[in-house]
mmCIF file of C-alpha atoms in Angstrom:
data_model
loop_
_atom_site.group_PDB
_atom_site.id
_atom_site.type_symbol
_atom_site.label_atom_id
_atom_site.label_comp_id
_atom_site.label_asym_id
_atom_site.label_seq_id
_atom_site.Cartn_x
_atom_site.Cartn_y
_atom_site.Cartn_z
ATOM 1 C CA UNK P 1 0.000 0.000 0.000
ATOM 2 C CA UNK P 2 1.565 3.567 -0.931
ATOM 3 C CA UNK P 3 0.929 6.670 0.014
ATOM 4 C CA UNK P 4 -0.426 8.896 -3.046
ATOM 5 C CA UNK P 5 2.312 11.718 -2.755
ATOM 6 C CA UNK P 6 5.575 9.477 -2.488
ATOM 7 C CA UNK P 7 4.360 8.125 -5.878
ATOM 8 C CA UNK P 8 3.695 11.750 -6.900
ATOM 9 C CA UNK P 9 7.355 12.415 -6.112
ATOM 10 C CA UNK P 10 8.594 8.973 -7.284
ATOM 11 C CA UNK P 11 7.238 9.820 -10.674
ATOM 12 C CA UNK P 12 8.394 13.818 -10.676
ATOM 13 C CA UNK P 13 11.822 12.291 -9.757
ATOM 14 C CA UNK P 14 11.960 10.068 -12.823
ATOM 15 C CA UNK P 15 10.828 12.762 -15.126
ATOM 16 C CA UNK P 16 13.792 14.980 -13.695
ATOM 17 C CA UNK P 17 15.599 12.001 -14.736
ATOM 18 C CA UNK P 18 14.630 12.200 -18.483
ATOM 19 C CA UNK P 19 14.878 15.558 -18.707
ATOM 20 C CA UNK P 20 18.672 16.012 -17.328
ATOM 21 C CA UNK P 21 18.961 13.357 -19.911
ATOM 22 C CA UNK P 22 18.082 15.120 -22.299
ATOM 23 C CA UNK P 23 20.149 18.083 -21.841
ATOM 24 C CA UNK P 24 23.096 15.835 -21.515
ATOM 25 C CA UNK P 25 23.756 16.265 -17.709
ATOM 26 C CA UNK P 26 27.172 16.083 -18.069
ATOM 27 C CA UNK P 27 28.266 18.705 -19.747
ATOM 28 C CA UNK P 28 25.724 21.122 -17.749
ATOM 29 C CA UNK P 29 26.677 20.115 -14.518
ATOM 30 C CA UNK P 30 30.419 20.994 -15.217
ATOM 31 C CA UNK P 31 29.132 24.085 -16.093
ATOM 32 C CA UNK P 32 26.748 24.402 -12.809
ATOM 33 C CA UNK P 33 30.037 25.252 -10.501
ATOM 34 C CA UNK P 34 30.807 28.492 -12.869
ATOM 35 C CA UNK P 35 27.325 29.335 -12.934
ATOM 36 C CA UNK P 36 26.527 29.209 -8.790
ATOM 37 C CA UNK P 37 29.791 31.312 -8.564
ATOM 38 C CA UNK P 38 28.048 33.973 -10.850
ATOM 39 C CA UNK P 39 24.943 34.292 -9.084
ATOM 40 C CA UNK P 40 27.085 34.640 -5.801
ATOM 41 C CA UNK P 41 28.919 37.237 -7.111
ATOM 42 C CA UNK P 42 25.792 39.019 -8.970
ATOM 43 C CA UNK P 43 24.648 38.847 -5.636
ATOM 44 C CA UNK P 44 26.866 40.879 -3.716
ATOM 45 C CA UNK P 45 27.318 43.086 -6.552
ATOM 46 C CA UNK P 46 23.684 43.935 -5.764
ATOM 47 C CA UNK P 47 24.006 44.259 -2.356
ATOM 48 C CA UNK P 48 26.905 46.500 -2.979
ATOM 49 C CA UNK P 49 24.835 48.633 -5.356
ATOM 50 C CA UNK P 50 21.556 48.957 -2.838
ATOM 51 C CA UNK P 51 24.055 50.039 -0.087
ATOM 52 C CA UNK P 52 26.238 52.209 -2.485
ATOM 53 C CA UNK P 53 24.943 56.479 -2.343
ATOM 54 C CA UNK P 54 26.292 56.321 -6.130
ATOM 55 C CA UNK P 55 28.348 54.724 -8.646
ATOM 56 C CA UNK P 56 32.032 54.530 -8.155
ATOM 57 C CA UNK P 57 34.540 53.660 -10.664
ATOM 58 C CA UNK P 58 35.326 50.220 -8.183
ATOM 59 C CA UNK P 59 31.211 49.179 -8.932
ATOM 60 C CA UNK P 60 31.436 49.719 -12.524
ATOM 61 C CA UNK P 61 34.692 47.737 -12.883
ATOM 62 C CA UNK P 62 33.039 44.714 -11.298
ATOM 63 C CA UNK P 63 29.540 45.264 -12.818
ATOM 64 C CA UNK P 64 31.891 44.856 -16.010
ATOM 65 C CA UNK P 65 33.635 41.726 -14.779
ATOM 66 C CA UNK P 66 30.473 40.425 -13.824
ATOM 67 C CA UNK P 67 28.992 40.871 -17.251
ATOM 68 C CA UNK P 68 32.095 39.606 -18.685
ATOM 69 C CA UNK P 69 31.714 36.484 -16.742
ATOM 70 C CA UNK P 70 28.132 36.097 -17.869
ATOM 71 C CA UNK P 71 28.749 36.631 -21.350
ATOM 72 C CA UNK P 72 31.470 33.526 -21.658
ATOM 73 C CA UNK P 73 29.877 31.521 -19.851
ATOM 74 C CA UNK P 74 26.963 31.827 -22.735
ATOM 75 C CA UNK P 75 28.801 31.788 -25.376
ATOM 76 C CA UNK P 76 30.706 28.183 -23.732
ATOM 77 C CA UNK P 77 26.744 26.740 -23.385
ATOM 78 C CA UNK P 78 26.008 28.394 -26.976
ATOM 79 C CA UNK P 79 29.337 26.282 -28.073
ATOM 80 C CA UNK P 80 28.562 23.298 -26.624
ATOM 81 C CA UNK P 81 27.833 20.388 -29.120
ATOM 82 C CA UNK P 82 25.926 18.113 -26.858
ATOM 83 C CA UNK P 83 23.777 20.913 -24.913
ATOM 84 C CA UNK P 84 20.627 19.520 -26.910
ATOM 85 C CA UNK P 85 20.871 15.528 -27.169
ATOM 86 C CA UNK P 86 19.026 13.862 -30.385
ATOM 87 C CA UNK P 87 16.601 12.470 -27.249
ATOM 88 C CA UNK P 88 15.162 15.680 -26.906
ATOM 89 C CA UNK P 89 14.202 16.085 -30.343
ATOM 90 C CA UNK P 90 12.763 13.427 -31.056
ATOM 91 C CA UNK P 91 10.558 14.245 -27.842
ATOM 92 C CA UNK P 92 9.800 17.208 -29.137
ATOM 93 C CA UNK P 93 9.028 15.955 -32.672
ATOM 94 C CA UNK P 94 6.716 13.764 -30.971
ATOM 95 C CA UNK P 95 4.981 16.542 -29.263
ATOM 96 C CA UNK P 96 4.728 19.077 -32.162
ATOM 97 C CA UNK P 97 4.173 15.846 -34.594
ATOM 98 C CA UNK P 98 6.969 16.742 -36.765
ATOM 99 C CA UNK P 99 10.292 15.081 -37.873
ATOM 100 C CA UNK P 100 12.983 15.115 -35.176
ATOM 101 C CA UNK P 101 15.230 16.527 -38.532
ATOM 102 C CA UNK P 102 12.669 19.142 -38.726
ATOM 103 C CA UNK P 103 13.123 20.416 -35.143
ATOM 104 C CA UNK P 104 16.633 19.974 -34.728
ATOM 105 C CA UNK P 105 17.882 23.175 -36.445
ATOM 106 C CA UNK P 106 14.902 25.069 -34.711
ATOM 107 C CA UNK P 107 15.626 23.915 -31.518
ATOM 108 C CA UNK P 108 19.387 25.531 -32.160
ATOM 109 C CA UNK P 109 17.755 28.457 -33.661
ATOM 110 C CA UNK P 110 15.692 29.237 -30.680
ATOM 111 C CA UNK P 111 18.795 28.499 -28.449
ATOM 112 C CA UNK P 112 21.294 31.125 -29.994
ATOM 113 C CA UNK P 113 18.272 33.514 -30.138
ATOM 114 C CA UNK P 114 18.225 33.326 -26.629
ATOM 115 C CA UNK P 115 21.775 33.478 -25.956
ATOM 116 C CA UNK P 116 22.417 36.502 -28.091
ATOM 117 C CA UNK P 117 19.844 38.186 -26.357
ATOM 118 C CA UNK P 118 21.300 37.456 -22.521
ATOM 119 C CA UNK P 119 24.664 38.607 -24.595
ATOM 120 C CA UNK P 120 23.535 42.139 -26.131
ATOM 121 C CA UNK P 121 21.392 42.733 -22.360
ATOM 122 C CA UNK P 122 24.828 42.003 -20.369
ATOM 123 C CA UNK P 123 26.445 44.248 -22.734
ATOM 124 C CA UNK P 124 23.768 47.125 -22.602
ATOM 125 C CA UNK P 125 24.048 46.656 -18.859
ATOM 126 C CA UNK P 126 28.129 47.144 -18.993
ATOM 127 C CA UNK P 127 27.605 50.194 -20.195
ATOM 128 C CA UNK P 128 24.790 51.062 -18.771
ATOM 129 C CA UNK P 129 27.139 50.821 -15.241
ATOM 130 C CA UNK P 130 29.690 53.361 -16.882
ATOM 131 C CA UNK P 131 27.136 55.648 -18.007
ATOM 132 C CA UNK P 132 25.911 56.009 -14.564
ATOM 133 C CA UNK P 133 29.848 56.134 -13.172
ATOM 134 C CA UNK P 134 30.159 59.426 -15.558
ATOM 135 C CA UNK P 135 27.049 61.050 -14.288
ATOM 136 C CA UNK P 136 27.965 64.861 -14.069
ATOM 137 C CA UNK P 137 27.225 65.334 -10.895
ATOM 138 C CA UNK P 138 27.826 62.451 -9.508
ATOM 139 C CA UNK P 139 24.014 62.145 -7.593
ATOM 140 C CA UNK P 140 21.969 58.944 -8.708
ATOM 141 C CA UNK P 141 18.080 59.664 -8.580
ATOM 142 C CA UNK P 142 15.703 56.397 -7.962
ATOM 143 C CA UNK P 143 14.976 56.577 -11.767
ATOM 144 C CA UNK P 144 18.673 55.479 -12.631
ATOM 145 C CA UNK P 145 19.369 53.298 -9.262
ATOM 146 C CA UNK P 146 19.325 49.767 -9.809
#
């Protein structure tokens, strides 16, 4: 006799399973280190910045390092061969009832649309950091605070 919610997780579990699977696990998780590094670091950036009465050249430098970061990081997962694993499309063929051949290149397409985009916002956000640091008069209003 089970109880209805361990077979609820039992089965949530196992579709966790696939899904890492699909993604090919291995080469994300050597990325996952890098990544929970980042979000550290993001994080203190932002506590820096909500403590901070206005930019200095010190917060834009590591804004910049942080976007930096960010940005290779992307482009490593945007290079990576086996980030999408033939397993996953022909799940998702199944699901759009299409050809896995079919939704293999948009799959990628959708992929480096969404990396370019992180890529031009961590840029735009670089900048947007030195823009602030050359304010004339050095005040920062709540419009411009981040």
């Amino acid at each position: 006799m089970s109880v209805f919610g361990v077979d609820c997780i039992g089965l949530a579990f196992e579709r966790i399973e696939i899904e890492m699977a699909a993604f090919g696990n291995v080469s994300v998780m050597a990325l996952f280190p890098a990544t929970l590094l980042l979000l550290t670091m993001e994080i203190v950036l932002a506590s820096y910045k909500s403590f901070s009465p206005k930019w200095t050249t010190r917060l834009a430098y590591g804004n910049l390092l942080i976007n930096v970061a960010w940005t290779i990081l992307i482009i490593v997962i945007l290079l990576n061969p086996s980030l999408i694993l033939p397993h996953l499309a022909d799940v998702l063929a199944e699901v759009f009832q299409r050809s896995p051949d079919d939704i293999i290149p948009q799959v990628h397409l959708i992929v480096m649309v969404v990396g370019l985009a992180s890529i031009v916002t961590t840029i735009i956000d670089a900048f947007t950091g030195f823009r602030k640091l050359k304010n004339e008069n050095g005040e920062v209003n709540e419009a411009t605070r981040e």
